[in-house]
mmCIF file of C-alpha atoms and ligand atoms in Angstrom:
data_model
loop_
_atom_site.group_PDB
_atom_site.id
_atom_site.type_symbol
_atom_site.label_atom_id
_atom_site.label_comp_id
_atom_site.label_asym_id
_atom_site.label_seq_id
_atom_site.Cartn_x
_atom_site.Cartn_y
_atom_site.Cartn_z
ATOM 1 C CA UNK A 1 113.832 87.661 136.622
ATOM 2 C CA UNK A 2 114.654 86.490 133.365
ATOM 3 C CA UNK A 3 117.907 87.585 131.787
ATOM 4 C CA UNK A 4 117.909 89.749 128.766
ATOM 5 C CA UNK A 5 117.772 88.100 125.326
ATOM 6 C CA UNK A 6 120.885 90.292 124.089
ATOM 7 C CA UNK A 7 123.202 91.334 127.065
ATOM 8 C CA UNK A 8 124.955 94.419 127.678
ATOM 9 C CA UNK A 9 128.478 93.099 126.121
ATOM 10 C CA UNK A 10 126.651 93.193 122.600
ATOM 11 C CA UNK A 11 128.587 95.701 120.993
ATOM 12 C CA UNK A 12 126.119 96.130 118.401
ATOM 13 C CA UNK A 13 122.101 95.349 117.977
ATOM 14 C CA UNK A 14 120.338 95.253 114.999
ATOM 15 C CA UNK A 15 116.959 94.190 113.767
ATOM 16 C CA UNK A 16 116.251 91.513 111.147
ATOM 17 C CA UNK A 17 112.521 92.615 110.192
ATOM 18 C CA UNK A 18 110.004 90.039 108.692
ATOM 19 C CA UNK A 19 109.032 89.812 105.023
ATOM 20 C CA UNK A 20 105.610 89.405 102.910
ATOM 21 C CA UNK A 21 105.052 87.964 99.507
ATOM 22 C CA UNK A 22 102.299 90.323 98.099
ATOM 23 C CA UNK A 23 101.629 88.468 95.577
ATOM 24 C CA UNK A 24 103.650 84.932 94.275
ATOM 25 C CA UNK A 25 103.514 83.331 90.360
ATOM 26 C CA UNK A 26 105.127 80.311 89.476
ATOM 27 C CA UNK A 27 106.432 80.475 86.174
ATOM 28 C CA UNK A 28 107.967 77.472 85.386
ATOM 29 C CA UNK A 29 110.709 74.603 86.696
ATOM 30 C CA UNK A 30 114.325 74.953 86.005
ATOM 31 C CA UNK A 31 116.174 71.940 84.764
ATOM 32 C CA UNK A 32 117.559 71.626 88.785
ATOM 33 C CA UNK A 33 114.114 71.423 90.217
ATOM 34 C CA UNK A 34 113.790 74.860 91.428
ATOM 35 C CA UNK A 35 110.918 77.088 90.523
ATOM 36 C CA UNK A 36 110.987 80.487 88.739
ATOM 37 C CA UNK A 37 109.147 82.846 89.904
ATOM 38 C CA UNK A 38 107.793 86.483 89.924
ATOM 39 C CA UNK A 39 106.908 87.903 93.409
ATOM 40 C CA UNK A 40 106.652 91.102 95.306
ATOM 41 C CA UNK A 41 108.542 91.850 98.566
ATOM 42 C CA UNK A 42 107.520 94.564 101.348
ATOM 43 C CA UNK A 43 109.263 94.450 104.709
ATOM 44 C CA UNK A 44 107.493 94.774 108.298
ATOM 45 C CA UNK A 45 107.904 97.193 110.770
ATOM 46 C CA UNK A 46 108.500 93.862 113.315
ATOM 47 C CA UNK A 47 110.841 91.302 112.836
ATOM 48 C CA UNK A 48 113.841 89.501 115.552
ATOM 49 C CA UNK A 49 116.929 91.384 116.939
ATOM 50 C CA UNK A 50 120.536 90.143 116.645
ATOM 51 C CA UNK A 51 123.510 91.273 118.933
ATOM 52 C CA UNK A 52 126.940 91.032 118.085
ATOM 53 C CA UNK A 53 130.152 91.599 119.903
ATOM 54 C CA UNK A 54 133.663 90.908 118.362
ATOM 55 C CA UNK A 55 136.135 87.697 119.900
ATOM 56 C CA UNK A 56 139.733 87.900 118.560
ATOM 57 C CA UNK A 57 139.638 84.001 118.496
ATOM 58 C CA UNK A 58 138.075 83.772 115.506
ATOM 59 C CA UNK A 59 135.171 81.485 117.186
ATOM 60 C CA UNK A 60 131.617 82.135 116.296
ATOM 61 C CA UNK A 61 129.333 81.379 118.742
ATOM 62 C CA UNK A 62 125.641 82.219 118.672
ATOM 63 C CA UNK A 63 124.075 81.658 122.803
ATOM 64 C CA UNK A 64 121.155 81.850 122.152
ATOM 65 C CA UNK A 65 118.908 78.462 121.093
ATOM 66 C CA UNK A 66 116.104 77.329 119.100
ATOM 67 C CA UNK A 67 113.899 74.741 119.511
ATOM 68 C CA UNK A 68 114.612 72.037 116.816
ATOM 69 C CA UNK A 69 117.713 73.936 114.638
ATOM 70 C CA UNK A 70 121.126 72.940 115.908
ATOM 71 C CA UNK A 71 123.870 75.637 116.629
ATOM 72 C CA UNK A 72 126.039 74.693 113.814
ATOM 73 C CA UNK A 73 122.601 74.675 111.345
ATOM 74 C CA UNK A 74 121.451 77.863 112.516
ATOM 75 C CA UNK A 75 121.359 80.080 109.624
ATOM 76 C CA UNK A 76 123.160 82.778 111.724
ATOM 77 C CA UNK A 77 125.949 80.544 112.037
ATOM 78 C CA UNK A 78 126.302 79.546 108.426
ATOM 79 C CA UNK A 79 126.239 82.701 107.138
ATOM 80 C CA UNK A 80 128.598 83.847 109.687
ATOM 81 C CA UNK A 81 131.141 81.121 109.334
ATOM 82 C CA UNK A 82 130.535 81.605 105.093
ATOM 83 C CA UNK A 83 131.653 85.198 105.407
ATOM 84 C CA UNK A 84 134.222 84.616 107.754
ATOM 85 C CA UNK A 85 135.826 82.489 105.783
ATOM 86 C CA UNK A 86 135.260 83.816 102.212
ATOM 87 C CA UNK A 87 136.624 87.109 103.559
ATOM 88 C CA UNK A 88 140.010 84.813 105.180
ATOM 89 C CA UNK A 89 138.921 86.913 108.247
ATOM 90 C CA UNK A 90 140.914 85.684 111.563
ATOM 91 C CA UNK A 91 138.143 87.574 113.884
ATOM 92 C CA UNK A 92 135.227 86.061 115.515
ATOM 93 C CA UNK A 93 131.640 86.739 117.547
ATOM 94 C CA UNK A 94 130.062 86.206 120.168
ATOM 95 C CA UNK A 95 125.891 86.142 118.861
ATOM 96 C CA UNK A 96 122.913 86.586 120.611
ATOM 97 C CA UNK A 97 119.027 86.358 119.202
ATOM 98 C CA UNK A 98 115.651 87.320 120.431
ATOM 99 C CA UNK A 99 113.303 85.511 118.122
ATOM 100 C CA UNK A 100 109.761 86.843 117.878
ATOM 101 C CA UNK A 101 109.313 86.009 114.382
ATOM 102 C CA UNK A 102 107.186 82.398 113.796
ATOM 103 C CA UNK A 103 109.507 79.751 112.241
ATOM 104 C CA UNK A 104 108.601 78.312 108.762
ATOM 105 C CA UNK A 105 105.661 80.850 108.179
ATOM 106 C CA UNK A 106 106.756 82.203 104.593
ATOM 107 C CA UNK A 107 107.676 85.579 106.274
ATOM 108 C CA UNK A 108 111.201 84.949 106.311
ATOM 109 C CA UNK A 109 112.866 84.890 109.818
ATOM 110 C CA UNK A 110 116.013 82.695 109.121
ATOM 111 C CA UNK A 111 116.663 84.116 105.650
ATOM 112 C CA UNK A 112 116.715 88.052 107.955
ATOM 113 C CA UNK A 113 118.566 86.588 110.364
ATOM 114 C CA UNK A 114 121.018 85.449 107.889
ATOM 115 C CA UNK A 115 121.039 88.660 106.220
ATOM 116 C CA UNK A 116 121.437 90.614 109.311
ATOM 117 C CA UNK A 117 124.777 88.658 110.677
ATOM 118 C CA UNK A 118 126.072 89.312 106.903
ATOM 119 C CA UNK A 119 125.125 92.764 107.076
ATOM 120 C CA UNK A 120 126.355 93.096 111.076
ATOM 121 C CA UNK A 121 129.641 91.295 110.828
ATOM 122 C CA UNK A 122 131.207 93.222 107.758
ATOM 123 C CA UNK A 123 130.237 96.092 109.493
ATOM 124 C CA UNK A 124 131.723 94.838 113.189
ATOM 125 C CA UNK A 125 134.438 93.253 111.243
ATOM 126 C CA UNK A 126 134.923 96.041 108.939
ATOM 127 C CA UNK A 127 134.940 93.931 105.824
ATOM 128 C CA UNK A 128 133.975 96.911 103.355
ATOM 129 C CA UNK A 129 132.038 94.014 101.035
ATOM 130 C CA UNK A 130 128.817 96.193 100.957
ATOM 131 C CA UNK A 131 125.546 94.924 99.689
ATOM 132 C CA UNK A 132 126.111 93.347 96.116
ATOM 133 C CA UNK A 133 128.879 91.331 97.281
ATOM 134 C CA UNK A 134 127.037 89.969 100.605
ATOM 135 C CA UNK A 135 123.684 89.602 98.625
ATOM 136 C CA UNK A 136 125.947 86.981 95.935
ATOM 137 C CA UNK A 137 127.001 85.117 99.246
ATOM 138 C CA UNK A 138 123.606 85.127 100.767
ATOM 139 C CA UNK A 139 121.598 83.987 97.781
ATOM 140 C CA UNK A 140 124.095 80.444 98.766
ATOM 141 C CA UNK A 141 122.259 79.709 102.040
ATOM 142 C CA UNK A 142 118.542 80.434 100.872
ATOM 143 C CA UNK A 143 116.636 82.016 98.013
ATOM 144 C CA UNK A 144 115.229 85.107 99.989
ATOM 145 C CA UNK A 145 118.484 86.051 101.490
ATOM 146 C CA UNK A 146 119.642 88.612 98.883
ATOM 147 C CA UNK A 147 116.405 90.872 99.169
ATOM 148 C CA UNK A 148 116.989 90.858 102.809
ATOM 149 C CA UNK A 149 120.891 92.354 102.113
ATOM 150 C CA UNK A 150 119.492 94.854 99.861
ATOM 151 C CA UNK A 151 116.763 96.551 102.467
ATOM 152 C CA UNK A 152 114.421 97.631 99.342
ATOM 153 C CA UNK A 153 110.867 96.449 98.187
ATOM 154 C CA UNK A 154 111.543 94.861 95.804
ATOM 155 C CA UNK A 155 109.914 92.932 92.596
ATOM 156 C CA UNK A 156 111.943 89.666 92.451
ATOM 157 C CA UNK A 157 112.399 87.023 89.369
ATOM 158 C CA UNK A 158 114.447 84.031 88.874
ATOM 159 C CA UNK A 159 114.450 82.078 92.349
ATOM 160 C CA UNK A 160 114.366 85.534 93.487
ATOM 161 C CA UNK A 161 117.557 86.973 93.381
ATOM 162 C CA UNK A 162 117.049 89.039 90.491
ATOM 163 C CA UNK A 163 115.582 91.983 91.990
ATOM 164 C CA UNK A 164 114.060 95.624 90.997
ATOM 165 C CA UNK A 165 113.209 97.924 93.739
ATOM 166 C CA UNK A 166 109.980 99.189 93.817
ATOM 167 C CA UNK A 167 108.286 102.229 96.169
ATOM 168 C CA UNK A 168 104.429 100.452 96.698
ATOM 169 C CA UNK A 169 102.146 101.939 99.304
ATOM 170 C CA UNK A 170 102.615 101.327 102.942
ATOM 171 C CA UNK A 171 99.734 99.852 104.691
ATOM 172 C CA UNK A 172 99.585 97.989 108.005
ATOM 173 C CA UNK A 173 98.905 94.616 107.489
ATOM 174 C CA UNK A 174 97.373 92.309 110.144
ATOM 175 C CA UNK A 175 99.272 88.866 109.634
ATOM 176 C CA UNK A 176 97.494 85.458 111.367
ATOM 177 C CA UNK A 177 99.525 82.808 111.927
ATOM 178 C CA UNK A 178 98.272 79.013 111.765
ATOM 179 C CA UNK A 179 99.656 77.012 114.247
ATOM 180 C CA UNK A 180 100.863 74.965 111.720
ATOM 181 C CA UNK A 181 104.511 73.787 109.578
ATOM 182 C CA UNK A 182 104.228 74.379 105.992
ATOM 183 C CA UNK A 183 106.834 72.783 104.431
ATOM 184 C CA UNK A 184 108.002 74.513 101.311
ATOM 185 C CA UNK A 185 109.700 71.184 99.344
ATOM 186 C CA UNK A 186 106.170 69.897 99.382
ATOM 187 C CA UNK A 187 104.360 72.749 98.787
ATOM 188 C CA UNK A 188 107.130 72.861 95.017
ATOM 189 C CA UNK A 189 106.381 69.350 93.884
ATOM 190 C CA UNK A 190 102.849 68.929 94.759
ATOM 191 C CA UNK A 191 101.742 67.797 91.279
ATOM 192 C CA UNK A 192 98.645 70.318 91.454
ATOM 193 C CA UNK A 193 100.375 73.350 91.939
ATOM 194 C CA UNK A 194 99.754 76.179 89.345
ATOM 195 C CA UNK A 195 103.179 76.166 87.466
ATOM 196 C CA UNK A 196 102.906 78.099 84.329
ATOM 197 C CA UNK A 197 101.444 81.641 84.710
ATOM 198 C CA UNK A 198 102.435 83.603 82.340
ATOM 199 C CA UNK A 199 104.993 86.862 83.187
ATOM 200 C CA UNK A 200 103.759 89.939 83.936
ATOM 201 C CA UNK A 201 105.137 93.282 83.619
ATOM 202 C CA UNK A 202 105.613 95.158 86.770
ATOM 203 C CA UNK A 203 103.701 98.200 86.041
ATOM 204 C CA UNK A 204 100.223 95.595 86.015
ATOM 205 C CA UNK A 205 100.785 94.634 89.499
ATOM 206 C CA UNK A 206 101.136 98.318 90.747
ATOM 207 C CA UNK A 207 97.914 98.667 89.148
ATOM 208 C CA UNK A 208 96.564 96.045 91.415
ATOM 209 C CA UNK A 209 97.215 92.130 89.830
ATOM 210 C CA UNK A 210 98.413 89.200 91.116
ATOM 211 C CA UNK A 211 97.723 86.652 93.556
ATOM 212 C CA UNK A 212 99.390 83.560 95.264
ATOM 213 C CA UNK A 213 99.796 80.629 93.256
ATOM 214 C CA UNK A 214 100.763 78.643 96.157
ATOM 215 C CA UNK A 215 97.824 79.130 98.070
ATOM 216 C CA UNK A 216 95.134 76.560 96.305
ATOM 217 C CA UNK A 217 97.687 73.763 97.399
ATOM 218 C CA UNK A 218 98.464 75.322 100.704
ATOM 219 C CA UNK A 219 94.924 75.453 101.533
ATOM 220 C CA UNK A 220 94.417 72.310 100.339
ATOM 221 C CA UNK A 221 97.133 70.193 102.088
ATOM 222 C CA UNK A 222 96.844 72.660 105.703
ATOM 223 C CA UNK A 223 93.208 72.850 106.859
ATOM 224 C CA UNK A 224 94.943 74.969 109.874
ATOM 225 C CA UNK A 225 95.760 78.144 106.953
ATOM 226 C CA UNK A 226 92.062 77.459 104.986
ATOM 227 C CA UNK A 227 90.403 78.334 108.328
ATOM 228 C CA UNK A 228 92.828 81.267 108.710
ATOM 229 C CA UNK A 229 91.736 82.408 105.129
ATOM 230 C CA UNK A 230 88.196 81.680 105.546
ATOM 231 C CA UNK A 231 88.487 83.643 109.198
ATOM 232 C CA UNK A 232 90.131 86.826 107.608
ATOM 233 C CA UNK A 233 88.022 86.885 104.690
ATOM 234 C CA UNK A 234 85.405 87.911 106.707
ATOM 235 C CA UNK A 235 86.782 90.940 107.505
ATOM 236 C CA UNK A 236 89.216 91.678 104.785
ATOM 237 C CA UNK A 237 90.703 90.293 101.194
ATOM 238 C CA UNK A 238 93.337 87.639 102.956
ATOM 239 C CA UNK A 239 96.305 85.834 101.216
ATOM 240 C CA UNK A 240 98.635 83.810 102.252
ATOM 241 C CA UNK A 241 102.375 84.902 102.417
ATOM 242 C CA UNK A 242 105.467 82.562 100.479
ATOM 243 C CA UNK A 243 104.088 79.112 100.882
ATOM 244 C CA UNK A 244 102.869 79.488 104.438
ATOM 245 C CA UNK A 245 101.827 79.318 106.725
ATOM 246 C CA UNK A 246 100.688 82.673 107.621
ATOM 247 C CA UNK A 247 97.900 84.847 105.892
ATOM 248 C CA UNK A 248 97.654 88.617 105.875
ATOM 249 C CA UNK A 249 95.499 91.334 104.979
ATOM 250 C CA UNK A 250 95.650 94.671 104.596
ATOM 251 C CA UNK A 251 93.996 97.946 106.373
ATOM 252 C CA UNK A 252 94.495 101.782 105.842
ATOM 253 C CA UNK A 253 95.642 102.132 109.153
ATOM 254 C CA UNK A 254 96.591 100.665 112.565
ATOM 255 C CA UNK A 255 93.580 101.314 114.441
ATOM 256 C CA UNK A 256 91.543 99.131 111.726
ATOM 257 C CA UNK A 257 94.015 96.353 112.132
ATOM 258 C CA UNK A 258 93.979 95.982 115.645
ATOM 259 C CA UNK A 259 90.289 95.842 115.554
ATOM 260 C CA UNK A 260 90.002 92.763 113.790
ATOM 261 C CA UNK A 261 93.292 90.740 115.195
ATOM 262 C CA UNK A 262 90.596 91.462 118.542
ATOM 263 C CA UNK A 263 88.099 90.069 116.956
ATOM 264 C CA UNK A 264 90.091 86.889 116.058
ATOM 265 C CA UNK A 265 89.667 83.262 118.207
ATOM 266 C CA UNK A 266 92.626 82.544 120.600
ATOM 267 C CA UNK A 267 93.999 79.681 118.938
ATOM 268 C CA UNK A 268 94.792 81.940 115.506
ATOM 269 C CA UNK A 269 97.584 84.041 116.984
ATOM 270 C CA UNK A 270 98.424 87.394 114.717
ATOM 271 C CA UNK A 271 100.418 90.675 114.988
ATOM 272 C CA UNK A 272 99.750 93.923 113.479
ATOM 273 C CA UNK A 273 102.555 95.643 111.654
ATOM 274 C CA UNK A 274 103.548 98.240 108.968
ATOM 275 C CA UNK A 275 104.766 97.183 105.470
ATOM 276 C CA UNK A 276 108.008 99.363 104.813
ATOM 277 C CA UNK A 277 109.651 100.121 101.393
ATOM 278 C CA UNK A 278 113.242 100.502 103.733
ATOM 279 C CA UNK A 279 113.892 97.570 105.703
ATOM 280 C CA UNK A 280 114.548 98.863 109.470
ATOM 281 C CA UNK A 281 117.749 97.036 109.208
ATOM 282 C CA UNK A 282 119.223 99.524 106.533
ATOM 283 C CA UNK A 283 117.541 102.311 108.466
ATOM 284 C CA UNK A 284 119.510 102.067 111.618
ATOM 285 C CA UNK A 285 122.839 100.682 109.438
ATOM 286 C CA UNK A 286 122.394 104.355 108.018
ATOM 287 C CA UNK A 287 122.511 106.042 111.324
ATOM 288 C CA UNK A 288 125.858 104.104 112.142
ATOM 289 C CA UNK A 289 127.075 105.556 109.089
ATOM 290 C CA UNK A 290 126.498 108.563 110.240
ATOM 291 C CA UNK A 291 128.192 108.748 113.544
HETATM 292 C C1 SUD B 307 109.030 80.642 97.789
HETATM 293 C C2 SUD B 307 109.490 81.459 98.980
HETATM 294 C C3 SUD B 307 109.055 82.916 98.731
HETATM 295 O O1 SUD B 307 109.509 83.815 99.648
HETATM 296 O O2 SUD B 307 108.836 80.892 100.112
HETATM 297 P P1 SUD B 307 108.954 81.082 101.719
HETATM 298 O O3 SUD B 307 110.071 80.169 102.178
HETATM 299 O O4 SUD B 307 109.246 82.513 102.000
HETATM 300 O O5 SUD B 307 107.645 80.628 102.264
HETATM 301 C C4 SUD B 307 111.009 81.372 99.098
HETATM 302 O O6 SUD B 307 111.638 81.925 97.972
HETATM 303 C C5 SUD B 307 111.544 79.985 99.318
HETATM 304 O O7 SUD B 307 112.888 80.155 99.664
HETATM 305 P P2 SUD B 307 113.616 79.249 100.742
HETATM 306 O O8 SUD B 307 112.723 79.106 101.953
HETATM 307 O O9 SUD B 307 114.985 79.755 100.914
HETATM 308 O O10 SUD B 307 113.572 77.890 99.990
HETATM 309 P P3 SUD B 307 114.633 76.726 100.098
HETATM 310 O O11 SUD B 307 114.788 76.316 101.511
HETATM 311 O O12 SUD B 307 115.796 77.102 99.264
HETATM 312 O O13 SUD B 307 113.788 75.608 99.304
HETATM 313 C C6 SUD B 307 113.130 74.510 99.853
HETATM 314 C C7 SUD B 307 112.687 73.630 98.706
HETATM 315 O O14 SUD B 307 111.612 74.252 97.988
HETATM 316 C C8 SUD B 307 111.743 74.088 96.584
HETATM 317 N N1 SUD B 307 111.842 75.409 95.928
HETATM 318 C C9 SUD B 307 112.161 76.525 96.626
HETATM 319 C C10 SUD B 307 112.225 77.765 96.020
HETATM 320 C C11 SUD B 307 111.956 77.835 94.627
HETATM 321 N N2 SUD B 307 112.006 78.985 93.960
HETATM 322 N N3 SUD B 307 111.635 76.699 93.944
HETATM 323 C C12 SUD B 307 111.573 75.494 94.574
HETATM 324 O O15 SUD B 307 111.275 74.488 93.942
HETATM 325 C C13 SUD B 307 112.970 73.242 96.380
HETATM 326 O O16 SUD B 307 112.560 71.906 96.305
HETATM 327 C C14 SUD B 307 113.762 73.436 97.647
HETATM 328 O O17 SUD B 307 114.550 72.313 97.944
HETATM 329 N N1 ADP B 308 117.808 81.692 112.606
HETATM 330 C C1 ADP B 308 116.798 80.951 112.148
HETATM 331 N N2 ADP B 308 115.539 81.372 112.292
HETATM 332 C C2 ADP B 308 114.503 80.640 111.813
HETATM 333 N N3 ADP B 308 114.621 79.474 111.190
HETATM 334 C C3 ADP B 308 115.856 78.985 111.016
HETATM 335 C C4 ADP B 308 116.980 79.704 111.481
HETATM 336 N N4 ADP B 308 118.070 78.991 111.157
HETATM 337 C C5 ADP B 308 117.629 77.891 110.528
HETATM 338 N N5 ADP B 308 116.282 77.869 110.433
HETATM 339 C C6 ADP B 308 115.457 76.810 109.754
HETATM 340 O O1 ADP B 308 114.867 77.394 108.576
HETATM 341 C C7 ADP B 308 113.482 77.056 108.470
HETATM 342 C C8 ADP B 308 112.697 78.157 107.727
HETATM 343 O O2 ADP B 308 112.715 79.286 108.511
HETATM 344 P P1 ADP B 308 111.938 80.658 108.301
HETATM 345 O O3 ADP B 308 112.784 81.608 107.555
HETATM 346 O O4 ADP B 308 111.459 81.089 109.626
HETATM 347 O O5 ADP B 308 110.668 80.280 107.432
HETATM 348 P P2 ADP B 308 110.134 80.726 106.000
HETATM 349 O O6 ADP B 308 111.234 80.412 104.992
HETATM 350 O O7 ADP B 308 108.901 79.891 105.816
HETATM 351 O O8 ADP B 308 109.796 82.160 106.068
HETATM 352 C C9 ADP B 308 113.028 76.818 109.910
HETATM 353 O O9 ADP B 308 111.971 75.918 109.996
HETATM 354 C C10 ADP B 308 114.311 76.281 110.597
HETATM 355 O O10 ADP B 308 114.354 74.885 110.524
#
């Protein structure tokens, strides 16, 4: 029998949900190569699960591996060993993950992850930083980490770390995933990418707007995500997520959903999840609150 991903001694377990870009503009290039941009957030109902038990060596060691992203690179262990240190805390932790999330699919495993040791560790180190000062140190190891530290919908500007929260609707979505790595420095300085859409208000996306403007080159450069799109598209409006590489679309309920990840070929894996407004990471923070 295979042991457990996260063993009894974790003291605490929380869940680091997955992410979707509804929609994704590119604004313009800052003077340090990054891109502005305007994009919406909505968390899944399915994402990885961290554990966490406190060592009074001040160590922090994360025991569980994956394939291709050394311990010390994981972003668990930066972000640990970033707050540990910006908070002059002596403690440590022992981490453990259970990945389920795709790597490198724009739906934002390692920025949750990240956000989830922030989020776990003040709590099992009793830090008191709380959200805005976490989402400031977060926004340090990658551009999506802040939304993840807030736990709201959100409609993000700037790299995306100026954020409004937003209540949208919350369908399930059915998310394929090419068996493909998109890599998002390319995706930024392919020459053909669509770079100056003008800003929008929010209120015109709530009335339906936007789109990806990452996709055309995405599609272009991956012929693995354009057969995902053209797949989808035959049952449903499909776009893809960040810059890839997996493509969602959307359905009024779960029953719907599942019907067409069936109908699907083998080699275009998928899962079928709920888009929440309340990342399930602040809703079982709240119930420790409470006890
Ligand atoms: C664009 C998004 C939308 O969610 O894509 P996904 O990664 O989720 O697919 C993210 O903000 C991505 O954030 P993140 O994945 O942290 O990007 P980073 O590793 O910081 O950036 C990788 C590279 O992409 C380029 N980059 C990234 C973000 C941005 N706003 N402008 C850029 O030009 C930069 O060249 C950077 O060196
Ligand atoms: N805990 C982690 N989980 C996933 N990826 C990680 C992690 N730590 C570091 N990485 C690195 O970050 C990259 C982007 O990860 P991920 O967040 O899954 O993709 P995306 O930004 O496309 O949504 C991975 O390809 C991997 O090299």
């Amino acid at each position: 029998m295979t042991p457990p991903a996260i063993p009894a001694a974790a003291q605490l377990i929380l869940p680091a949900p997955a992410k979707l870009n509804l929609m994704l503009h590119i604004l313009g290039r800052r003077a340090d190569g990054y891109h502005e941009l305007q994009t919406l957030f909505q968390f899944l109902d399915h994402g990885d699960q961290l554990g966490f038990a406190l060592r009074e060596d001040g160590q922090i060691r994360l025991h569980s591996q994956i394939a291709g992203v050394a311990h010390d690179s994981n972003l668990i262990v930066r972000a640990a060993r970033r707050l540990q240190q910006d908070a002059g805390c002596p403690l440590g932790a022992d981490i453990w993950l259970d990945k389920r999330l795709p790597m490198g699919g724009g739906i934002g495993g390692g920025s949750s992850d990240a956000a989830t040791t922030l989020l776990g560790l003040d709590h099992l180190w009793q830090l008191g930083w709380g959200e805005e000062r976490l989402a400031a140190l977060g926004l340090g190891l990658g551009a999506d980490v802040p939304v993840f530290v807030r736990g709201r919908a959100a409609f993000a500007e700037g790299v995306g770390e100026r954020l409004t929260p937003i209540e949208l609707a919350e369908p399930w979505f059915l998310v394929a995933i090419p068996q493909v790595l998109v890599s998002t420095a390319e995706v930024f300085s392919d020459p053909e990418l669509t770079r100056d859409t003008p800003p929008i208000k929010v209120r015109s996306l709530l009335e339906g707007g936007g789109r990806n403007d990452c996709q055309p080159v995405v599609q272009k450069r991956y012929p693995e995500v354009r057969n995902a799109l053209i797949l989808l598209n035959k049952f449903v409006p499909a776009r893809l997520t960040g810059t890839g590489a997996c493509v969602f679309g959307s359905f009024p309920n779960r029953v719907d959903a599942d019907k067409v990840a069936r109908q699907l070929p083998a080699a275009l894996p998928s899962f079928v999840a709920q888009g929440r407004n309340v990342s399930m990471l602040h809703r079982k923070l709240a119930t420790l609150a409470k006890k």
